[in-house]
Coordinates of C-alpha atoms and ligand atoms in Angstrom, one line a residue:
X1 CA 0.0 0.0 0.0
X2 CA 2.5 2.4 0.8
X3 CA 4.6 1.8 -1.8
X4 CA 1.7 2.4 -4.2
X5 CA 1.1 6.0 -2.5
X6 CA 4.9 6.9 -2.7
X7 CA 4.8 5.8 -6.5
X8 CA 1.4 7.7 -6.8
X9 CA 3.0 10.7 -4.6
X10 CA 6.2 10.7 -6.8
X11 CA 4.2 10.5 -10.5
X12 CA 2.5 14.2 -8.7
X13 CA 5.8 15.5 -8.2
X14 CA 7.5 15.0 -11.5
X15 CA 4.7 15.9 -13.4
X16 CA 4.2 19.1 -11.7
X17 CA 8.4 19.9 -11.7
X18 CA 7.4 19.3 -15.7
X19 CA 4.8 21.6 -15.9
X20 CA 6.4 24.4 -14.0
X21 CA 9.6 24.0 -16.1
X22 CA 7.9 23.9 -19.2
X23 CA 5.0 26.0 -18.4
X24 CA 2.4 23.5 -19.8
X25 CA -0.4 22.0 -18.0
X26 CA 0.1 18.3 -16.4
X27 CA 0.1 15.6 -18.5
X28 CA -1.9 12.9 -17.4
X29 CA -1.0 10.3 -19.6
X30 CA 2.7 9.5 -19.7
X31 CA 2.8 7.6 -22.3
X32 CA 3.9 8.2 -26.2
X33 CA 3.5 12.1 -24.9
X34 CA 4.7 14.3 -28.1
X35 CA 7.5 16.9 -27.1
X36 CA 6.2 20.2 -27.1
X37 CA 8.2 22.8 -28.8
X38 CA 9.3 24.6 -25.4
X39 CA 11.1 21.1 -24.7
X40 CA 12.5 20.7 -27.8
X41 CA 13.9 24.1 -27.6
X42 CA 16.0 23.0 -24.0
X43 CA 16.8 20.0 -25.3
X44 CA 18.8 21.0 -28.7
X45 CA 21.7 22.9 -27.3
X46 CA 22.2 26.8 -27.4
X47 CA 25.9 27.0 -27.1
X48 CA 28.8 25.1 -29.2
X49 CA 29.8 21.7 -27.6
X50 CA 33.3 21.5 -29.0
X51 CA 34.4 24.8 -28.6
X52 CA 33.7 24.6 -24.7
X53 CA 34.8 21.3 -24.3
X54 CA 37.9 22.2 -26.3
X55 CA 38.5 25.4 -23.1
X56 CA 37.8 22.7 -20.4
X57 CA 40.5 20.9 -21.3
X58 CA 43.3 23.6 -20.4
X59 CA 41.2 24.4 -17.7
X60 CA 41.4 21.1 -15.8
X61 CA 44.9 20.8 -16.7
X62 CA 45.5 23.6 -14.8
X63 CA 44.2 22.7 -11.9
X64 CA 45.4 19.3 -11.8
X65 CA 48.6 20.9 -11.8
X66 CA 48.3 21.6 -8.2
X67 CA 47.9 18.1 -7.6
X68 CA 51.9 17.4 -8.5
X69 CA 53.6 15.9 -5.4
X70 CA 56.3 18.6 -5.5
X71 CA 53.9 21.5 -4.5
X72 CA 55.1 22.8 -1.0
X73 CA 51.8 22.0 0.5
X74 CA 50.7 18.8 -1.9
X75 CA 49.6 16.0 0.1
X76 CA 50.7 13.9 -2.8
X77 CA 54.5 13.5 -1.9
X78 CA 53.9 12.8 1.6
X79 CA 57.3 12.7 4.0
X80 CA 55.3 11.0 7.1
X81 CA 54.0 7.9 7.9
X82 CA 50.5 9.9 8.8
X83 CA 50.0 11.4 6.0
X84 CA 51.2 8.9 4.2
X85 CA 48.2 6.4 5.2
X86 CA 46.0 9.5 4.5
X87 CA 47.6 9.6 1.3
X88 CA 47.3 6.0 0.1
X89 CA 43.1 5.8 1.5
X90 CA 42.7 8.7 -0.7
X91 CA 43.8 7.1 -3.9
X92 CA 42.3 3.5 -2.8
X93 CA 38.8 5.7 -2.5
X94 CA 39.5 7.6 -5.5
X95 CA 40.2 5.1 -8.0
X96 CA 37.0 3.4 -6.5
X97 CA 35.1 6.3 -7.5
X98 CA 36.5 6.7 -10.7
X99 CA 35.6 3.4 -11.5
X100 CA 32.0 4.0 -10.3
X101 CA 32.1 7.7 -12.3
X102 CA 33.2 6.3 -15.3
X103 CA 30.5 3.3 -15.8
X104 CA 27.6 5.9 -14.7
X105 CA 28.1 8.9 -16.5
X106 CA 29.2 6.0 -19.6
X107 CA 25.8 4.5 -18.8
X108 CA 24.4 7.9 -19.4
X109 CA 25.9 9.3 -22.0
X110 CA 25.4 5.8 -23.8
X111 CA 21.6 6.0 -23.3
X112 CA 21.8 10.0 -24.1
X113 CA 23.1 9.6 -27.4
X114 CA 21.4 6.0 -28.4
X115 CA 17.6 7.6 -27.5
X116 CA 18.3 10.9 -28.5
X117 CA 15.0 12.5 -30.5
X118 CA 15.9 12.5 -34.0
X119 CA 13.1 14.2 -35.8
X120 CA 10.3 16.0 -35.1
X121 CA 8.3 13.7 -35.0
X122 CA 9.8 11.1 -32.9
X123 CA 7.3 10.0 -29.9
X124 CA 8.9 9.5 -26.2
X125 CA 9.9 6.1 -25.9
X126 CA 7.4 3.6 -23.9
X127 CA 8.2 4.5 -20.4
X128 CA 8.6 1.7 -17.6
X129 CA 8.8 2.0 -13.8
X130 CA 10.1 -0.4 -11.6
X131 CA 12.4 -3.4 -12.3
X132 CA 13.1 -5.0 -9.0
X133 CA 16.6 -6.6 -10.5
X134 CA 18.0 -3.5 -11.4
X135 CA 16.9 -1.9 -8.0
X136 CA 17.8 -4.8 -6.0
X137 CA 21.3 -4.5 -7.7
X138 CA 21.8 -0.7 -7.4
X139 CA 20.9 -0.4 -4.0
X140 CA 23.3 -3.7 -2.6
X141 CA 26.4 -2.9 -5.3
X142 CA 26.4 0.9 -3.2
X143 CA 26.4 -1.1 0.3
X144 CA 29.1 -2.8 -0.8
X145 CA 31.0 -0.3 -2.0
X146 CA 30.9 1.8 1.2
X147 CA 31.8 -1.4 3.4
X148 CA 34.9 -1.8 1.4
X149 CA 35.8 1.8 2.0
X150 CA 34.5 2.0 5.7
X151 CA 36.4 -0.5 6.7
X152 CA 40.5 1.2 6.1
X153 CA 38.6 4.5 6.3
X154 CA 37.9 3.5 9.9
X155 CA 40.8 1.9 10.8
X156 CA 42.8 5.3 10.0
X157 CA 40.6 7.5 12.2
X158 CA 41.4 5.1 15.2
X159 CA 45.2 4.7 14.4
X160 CA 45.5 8.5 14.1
X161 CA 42.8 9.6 16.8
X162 CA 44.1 7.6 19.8
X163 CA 47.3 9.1 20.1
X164 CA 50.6 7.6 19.4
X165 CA 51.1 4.0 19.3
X166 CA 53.1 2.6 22.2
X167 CA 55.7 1.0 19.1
X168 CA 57.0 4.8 17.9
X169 CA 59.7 5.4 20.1
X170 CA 59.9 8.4 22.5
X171 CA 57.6 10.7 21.9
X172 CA 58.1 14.7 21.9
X173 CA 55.0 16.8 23.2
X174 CA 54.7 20.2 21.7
X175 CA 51.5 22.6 22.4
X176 CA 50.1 24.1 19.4
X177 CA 48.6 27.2 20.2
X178 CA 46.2 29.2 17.3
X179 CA 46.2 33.3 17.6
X180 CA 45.1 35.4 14.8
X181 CA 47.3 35.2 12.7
X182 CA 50.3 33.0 13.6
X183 CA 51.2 29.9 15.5
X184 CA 52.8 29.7 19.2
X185 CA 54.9 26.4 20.2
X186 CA 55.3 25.2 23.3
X187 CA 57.8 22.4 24.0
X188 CA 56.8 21.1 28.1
X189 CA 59.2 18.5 28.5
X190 CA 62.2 21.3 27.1
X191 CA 60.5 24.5 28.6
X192 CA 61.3 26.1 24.3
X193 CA 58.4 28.5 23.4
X194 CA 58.9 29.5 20.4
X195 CA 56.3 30.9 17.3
X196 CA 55.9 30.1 13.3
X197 CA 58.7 27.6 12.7
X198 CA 58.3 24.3 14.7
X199 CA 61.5 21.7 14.7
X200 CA 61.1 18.7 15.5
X201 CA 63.3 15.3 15.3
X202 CA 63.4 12.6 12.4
X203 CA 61.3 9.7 13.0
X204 CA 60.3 10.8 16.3
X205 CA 56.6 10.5 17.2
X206 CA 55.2 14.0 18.1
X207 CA 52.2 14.6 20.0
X208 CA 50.6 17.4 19.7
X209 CA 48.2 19.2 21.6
X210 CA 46.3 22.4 20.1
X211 CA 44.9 25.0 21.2
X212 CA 43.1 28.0 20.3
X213 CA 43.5 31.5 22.1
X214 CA 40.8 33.7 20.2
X215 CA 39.2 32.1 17.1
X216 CA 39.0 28.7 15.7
X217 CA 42.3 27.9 13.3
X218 CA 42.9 24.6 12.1
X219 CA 46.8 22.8 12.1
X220 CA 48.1 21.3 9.2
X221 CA 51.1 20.3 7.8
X222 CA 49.9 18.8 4.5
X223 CA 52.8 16.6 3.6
X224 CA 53.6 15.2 7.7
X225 CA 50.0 14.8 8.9
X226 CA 46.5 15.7 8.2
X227 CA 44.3 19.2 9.7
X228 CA 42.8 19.0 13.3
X229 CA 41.1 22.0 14.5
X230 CA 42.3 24.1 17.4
X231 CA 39.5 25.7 18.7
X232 CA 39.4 27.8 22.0
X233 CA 38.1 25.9 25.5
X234 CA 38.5 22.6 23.6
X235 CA 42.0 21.1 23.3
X236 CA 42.4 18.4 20.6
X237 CA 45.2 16.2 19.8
X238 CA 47.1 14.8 16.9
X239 CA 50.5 13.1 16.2
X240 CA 52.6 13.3 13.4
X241 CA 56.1 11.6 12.6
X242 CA 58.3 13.3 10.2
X243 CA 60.5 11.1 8.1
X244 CA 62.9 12.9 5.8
X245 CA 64.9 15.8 7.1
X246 CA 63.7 19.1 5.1
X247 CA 61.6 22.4 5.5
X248 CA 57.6 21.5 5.4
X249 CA 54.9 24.1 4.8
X250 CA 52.3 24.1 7.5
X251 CA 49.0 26.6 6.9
X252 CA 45.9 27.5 8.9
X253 CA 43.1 25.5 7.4
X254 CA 40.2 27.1 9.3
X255 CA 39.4 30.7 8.0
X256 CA 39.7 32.4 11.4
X257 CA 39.8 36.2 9.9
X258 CA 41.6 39.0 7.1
X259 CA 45.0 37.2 7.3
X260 CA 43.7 33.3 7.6
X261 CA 45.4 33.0 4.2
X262 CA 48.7 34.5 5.5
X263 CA 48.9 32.3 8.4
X264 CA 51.1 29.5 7.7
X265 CA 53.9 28.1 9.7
X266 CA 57.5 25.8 8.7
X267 CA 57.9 22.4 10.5
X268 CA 61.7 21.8 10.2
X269 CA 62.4 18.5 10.6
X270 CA 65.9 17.9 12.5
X271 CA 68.3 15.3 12.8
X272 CA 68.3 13.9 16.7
X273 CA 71.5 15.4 17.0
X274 CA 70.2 19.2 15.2
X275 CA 67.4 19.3 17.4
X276 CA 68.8 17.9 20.7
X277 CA 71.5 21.0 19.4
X278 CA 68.5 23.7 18.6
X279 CA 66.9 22.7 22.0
X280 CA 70.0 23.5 23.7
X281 CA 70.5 26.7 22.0
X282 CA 67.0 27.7 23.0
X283 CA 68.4 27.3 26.2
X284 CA 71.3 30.0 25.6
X285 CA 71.6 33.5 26.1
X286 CA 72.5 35.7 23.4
X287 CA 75.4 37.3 23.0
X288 CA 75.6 41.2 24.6
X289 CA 75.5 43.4 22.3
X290 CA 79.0 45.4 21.9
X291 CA 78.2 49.2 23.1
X292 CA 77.6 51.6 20.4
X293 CA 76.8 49.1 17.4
X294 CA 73.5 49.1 15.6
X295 CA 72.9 46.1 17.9
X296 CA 72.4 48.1 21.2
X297 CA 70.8 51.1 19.6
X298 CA 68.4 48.1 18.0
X299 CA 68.1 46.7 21.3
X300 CA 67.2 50.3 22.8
X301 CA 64.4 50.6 20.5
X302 CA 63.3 47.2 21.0
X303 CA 62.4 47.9 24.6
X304 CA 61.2 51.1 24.0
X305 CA 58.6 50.4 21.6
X306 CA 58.4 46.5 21.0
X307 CA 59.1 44.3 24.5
X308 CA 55.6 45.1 26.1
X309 CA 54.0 42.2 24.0
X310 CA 57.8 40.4 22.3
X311 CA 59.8 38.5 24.7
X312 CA 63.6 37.9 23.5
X313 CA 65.1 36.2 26.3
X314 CA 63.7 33.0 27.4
X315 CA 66.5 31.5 27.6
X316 CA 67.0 31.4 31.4
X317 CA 65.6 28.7 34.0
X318 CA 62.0 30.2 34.7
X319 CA 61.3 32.1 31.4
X320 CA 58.9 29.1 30.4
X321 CA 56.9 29.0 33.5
X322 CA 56.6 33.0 33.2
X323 CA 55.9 32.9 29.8
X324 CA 53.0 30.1 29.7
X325 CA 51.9 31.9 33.0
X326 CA 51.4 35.3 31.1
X327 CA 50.1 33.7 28.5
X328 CA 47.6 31.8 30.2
X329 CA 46.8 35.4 32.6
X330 CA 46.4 36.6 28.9
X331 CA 43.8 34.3 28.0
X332 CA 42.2 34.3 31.2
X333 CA 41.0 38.4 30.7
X334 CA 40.3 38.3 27.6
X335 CA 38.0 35.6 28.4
X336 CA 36.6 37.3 31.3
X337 CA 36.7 40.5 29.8
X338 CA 36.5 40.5 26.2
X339 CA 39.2 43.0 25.9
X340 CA 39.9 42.8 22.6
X341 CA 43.7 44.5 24.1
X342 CA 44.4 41.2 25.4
X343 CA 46.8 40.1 22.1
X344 CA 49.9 37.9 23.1
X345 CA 52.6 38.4 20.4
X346 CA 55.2 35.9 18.9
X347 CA 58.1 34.8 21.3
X348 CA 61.4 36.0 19.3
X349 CA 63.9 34.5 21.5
X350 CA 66.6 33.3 19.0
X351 CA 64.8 34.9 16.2
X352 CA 67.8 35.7 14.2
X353 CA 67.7 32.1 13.4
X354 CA 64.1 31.3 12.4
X355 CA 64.0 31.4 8.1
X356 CA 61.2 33.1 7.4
X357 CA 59.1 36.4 8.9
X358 CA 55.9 37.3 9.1
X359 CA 54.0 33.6 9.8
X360 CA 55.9 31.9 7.2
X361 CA 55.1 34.8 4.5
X362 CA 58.5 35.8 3.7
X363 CA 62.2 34.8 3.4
X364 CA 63.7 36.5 6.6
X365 CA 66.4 38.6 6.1
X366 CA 67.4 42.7 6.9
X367 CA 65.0 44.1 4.3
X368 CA 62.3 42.0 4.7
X369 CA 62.4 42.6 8.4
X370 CA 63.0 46.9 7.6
X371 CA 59.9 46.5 5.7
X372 CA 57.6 44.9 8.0
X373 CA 58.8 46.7 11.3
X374 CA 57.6 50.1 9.2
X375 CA 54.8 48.9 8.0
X376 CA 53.6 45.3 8.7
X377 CA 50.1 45.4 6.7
X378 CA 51.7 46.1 3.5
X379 CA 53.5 42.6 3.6
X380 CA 50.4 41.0 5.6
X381 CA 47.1 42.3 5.6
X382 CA 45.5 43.0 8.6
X383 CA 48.5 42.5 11.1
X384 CA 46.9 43.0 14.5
X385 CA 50.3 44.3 15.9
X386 CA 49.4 47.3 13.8
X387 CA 46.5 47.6 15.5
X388 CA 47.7 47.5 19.0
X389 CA 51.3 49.1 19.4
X390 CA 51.3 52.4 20.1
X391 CA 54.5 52.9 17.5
X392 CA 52.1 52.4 14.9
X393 CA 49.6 55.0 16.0
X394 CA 50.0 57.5 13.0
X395 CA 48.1 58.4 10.0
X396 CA 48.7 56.1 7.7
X397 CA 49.4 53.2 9.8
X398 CA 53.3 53.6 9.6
X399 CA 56.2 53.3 12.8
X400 CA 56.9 56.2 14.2
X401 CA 60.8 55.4 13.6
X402 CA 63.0 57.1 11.5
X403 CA 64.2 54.4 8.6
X404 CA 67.8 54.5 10.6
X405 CA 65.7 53.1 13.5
X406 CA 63.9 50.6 11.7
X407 CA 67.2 49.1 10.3
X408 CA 68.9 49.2 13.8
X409 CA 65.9 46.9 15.6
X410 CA 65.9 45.2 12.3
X411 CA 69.7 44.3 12.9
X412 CA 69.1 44.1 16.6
X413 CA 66.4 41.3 16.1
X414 CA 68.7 39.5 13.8
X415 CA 71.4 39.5 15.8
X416 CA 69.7 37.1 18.3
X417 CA 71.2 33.8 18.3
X418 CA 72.9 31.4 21.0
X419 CA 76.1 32.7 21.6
X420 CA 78.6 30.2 21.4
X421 CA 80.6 32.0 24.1
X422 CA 77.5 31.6 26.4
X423 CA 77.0 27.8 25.0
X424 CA 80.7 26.7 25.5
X425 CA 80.5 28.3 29.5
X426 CA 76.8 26.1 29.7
X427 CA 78.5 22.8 28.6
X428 CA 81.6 23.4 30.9
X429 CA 79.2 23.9 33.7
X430 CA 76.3 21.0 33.0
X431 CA 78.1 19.0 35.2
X432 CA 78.6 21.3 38.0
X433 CA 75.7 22.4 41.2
X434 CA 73.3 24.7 40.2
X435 CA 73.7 28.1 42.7
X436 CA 70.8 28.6 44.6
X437 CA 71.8 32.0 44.6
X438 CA 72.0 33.3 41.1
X439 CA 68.8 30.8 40.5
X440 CA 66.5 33.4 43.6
X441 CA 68.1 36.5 42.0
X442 CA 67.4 35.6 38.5
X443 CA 63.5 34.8 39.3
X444 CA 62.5 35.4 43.1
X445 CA 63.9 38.8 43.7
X446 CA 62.0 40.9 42.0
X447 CA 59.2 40.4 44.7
X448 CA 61.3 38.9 47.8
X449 CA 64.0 40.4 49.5
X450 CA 66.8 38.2 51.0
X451 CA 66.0 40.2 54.4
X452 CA 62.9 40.6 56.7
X453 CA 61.9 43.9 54.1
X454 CA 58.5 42.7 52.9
X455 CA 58.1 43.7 48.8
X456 CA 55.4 42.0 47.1
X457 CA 56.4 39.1 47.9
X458 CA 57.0 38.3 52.3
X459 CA 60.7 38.9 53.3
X460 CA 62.7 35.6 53.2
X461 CA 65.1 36.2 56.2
X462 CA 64.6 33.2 58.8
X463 CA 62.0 31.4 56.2
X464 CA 64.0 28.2 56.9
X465 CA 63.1 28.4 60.4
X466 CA 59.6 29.1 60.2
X467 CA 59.1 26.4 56.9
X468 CA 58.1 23.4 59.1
X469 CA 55.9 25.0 61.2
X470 CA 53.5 26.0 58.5
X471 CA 51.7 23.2 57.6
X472 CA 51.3 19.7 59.7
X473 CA 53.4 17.4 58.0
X474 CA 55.8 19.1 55.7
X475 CA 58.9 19.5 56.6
X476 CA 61.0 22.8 55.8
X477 CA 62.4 22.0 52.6
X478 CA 59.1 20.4 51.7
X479 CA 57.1 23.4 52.6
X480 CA 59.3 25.4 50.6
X481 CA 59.2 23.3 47.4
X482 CA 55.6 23.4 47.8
X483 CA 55.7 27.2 47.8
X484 CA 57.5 26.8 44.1
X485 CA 55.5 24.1 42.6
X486 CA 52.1 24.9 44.3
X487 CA 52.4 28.3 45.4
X488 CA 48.3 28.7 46.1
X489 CA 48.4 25.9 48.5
X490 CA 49.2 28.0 51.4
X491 CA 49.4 31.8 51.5
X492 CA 51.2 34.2 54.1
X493 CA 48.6 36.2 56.1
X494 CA 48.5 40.0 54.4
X495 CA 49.6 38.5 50.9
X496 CA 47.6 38.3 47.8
X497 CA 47.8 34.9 45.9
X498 CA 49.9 36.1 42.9
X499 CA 53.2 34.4 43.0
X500 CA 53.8 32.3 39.6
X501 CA 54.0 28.3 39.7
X502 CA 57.9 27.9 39.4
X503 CA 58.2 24.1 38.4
X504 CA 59.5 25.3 35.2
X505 CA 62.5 25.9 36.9
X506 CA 63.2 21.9 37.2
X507 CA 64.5 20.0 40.1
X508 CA 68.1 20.9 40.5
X509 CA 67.2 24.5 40.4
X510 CA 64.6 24.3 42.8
X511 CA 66.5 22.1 44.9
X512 CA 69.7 24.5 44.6
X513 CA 66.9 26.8 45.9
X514 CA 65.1 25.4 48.7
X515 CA 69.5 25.1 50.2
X516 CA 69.9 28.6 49.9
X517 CA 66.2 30.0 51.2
X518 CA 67.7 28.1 54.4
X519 CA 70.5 29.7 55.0
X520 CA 68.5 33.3 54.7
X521 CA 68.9 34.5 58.3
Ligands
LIG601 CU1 43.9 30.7 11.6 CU2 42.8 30.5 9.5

């Protein structure tokens, strides 16, 4: 019965599509129906086939040309296992459907040409409905089909959504962090922030996790892994093995604003050796300027009109939990507060040796730099540091530096690399004790004093003393490492609850420190 009604329903339907197209009144009688001349009309063609077909064909040979594997950002020439299982399901699925394209539009054009109306006076051919083989056949052939691709389809998601497989080998974590317009990396296990050019080791599993701190961007490095999504308040994950050594294009795939196109990224892939080096390096000071070179004017107008959002110096033990604090405090306002002044700004520590400027946009070198400190929207539309630096508060969007200026900061920035004087004096010292000393004037005095002197921080004179006493069962040195690492678990009457979490420091700092907060007296 019903499927009388839906046959019934569906006759209603196509006869009235007819008549609206046509404009002529229902037919009720399907059969051996005479084409009326507004049919004929649509049917016989208006436009020349062969001349149009003759223009596709450049056409799509220009656009397959974006397909070749050497494109920057094809997924065709893959250099990671990832993407190269992405890669291989998409040709499995796409020769599939080329298969299944080919015999129906063959079937179609077949059946086209052979019952085309050839005069006038040809009649529509005697119309069936319904031949159960057929339908049978077309509707379990489809079934099929999509079990056959299911299946590898779905064994991809879970290999690549359930993180990385315990066979890999050590895994590096890095957090991926999306801002309009460029990418922030976070390296936990190193304490390396760095922005817009990720390195990572050959044939080392990486897991990443992203995050978004405004709109919703999307991570991809087309020829190491497929796109996740990093969208604010929602961390997702992915993992991605690089396995050739090389410079790979990474891009926003998400459009999150003006400059979505302009926000790309470089992952370089490392030897174990170049990145346990560029690790290390992150992890050394740069050289001081020499006084009066372009270098310290640079650095002069650096901090005078730059370092209130740019950090160059996270080098030292600390830095990292400082700068994923701020960040975070960052976050947390503009969250609360919508303050669209809330914009954190690429870390530039070492960025003399980073490639490229801008996000990826640009080879880096003095004159691209000169350019974009003047006037950054001219190489990127819609920069937001434009927007919110006060040295760009002019007419028509321009720094308020003289070109001498621009060049010095531009020389200044470049100049910032691991010194090796500063790397030789780290390696001759890795094996010796950590000073407690150095390690609480470096980081703690800022807001502690060594004597009773209360700043913002209580005075630290006699702390050693009154450590055990604070909480039942913690001893002195525990109460004071639990000051570092948890500093909110126990607050001095009269102070506000604002000292940073200090486990970025690592162990043998903080244990250099808890020895000399003792022997404040
Ligand atoms: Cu970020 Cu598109």
């Amino acid at each position: 019965m019903a499927g009388v009604r839906l046959s019934k329903l569906l006759t209603f339907i196509r006869r009235y599509l007819l008549s609206v197209l046509f404009k002529q009144k229902p037919v009720k009688n399907t059969q051996h129906v005479p084409y009326s001349p507004q049919m004929h009309r649509v049917l016989k063609l208006s436009f020349p086939l062969r001349p149009a077909i003759f223009l596709l064909v450049p056409v799509a040979i220009a656009l397959l040309a974006a397909c070749t594997p050497d494109n920057n950002q094809s997924t065709f020439g893959t250099a990671g296992p990832v993407a190269k299982s992405q890669a291989d399901l998409f040709v499995f699925i796409f020769w599939i459907a080329a298969i299944v394209f080919v015999l129906v539009e063959g079937a179609i054009i077949y059946i086209a040409i052979r019952y085309r109306q050839r005069s006038d006076s040809d009649k529509l051919p005697h119309q069936t409905h319904g031949n159960n083989k057929l339908e049978i056949t077309w509707t379990i052939l489809p079934v099929f089909i999509l079990i056959i691709i299911a299946v590898p389809t779905l064994v991809g998601i879970w290999e690549q959504q359930n993180g990385v497989p315990d066979d890999q080998g050590e895994v590096l974590s890095v957090v991926a962090t999306g801002h309009q317009w460029w990418f922030e990396f976070q390296y936990p296990d190193h304490e390396v922030v760095t922005a817009n050019e990720l390195h990572i080791p050959v044939n080392r599993p990486v897991a990443f996790k992203l995050e978004s701190q405004d709109v919703i961007h999307s991570f991809w490095v087309p020829k190491i892994a497929g796109k996740v999504d990093m969208i604010p308040l929602n961390d997702n994950y992915m993992w991605m093995i690089g396995d050739e050594v090389g410079t790979f294009y990474g891009q926003c795939a998400e459009f999150c604003g003006i400059a979505h196109a302009h926000m790309r990224f470089r992952v370089i892939v490392d030897t174990e050796e170049d990145f346990q080096k560029w690790i290390a390096g992150m992890h050394t000071p740069a050289a001081n300027p020499v006084a009066g070179s372009a270098e310290v004017r640079g650095q002069t107008g650096f901090l005078t009109n730059c370092s209130m959002c740019h950090t160059t110096n996270s080098t030292t033990p600390g830095s990292y939990a400082r700068e994923t604090d701020a960040q975070k405090a960052r976050w947390d306002t503009w969250i609360e507060e919508e303050d669209p002044k809330q914009v954190s700004a690429p870390n530039l520590t070492h960025f003399g040796t980073r490639t490229t400027l801008a996000a990826g946009l640009q080879d880096l070198n003095q004159q691209s730099l000169e350019e974009w400190i003047d006037d950054p929207s001219a190489l990127k539309i819609g920069t937001r540091m434009q927007k919110h630096a006060a040295v760009y508060d002019t007419a028509d969007g321009t720094a308020k530096l003289t070109p001498a200026e621009v060049s010095d900061i531009a020389t200044y920035l470049l100049s910032l690399k691991p010194s090796a004087d500063a790397a030789a004096a780290a390696a001759a010292s890795a094996g010796s004790d950590v000073d407690g000393e150095t390690v609480f004037a470096t980081n703690c005095s800022g807001c502690h004093s060594a004597t009773a002197d209360a700043g913002t921080g209580p005075g630290l004179a006699g702390v050693g003393d009154r450590a055990g006493s604070r909480v039942d069962g913690l001893s002195a040195d525990e109460y004071i490492e639990q000051s570092l690492r948890d500093p909110g678990a126990y607050v001095v009457d009269g102070f506000s609850p604002i000292m940073p979490n200090w486990s970025g420091l690592g162990d043998e700092s903080i244990d250099a420190l808890v020895t000399y907060l003792k022997t404040l007296k």
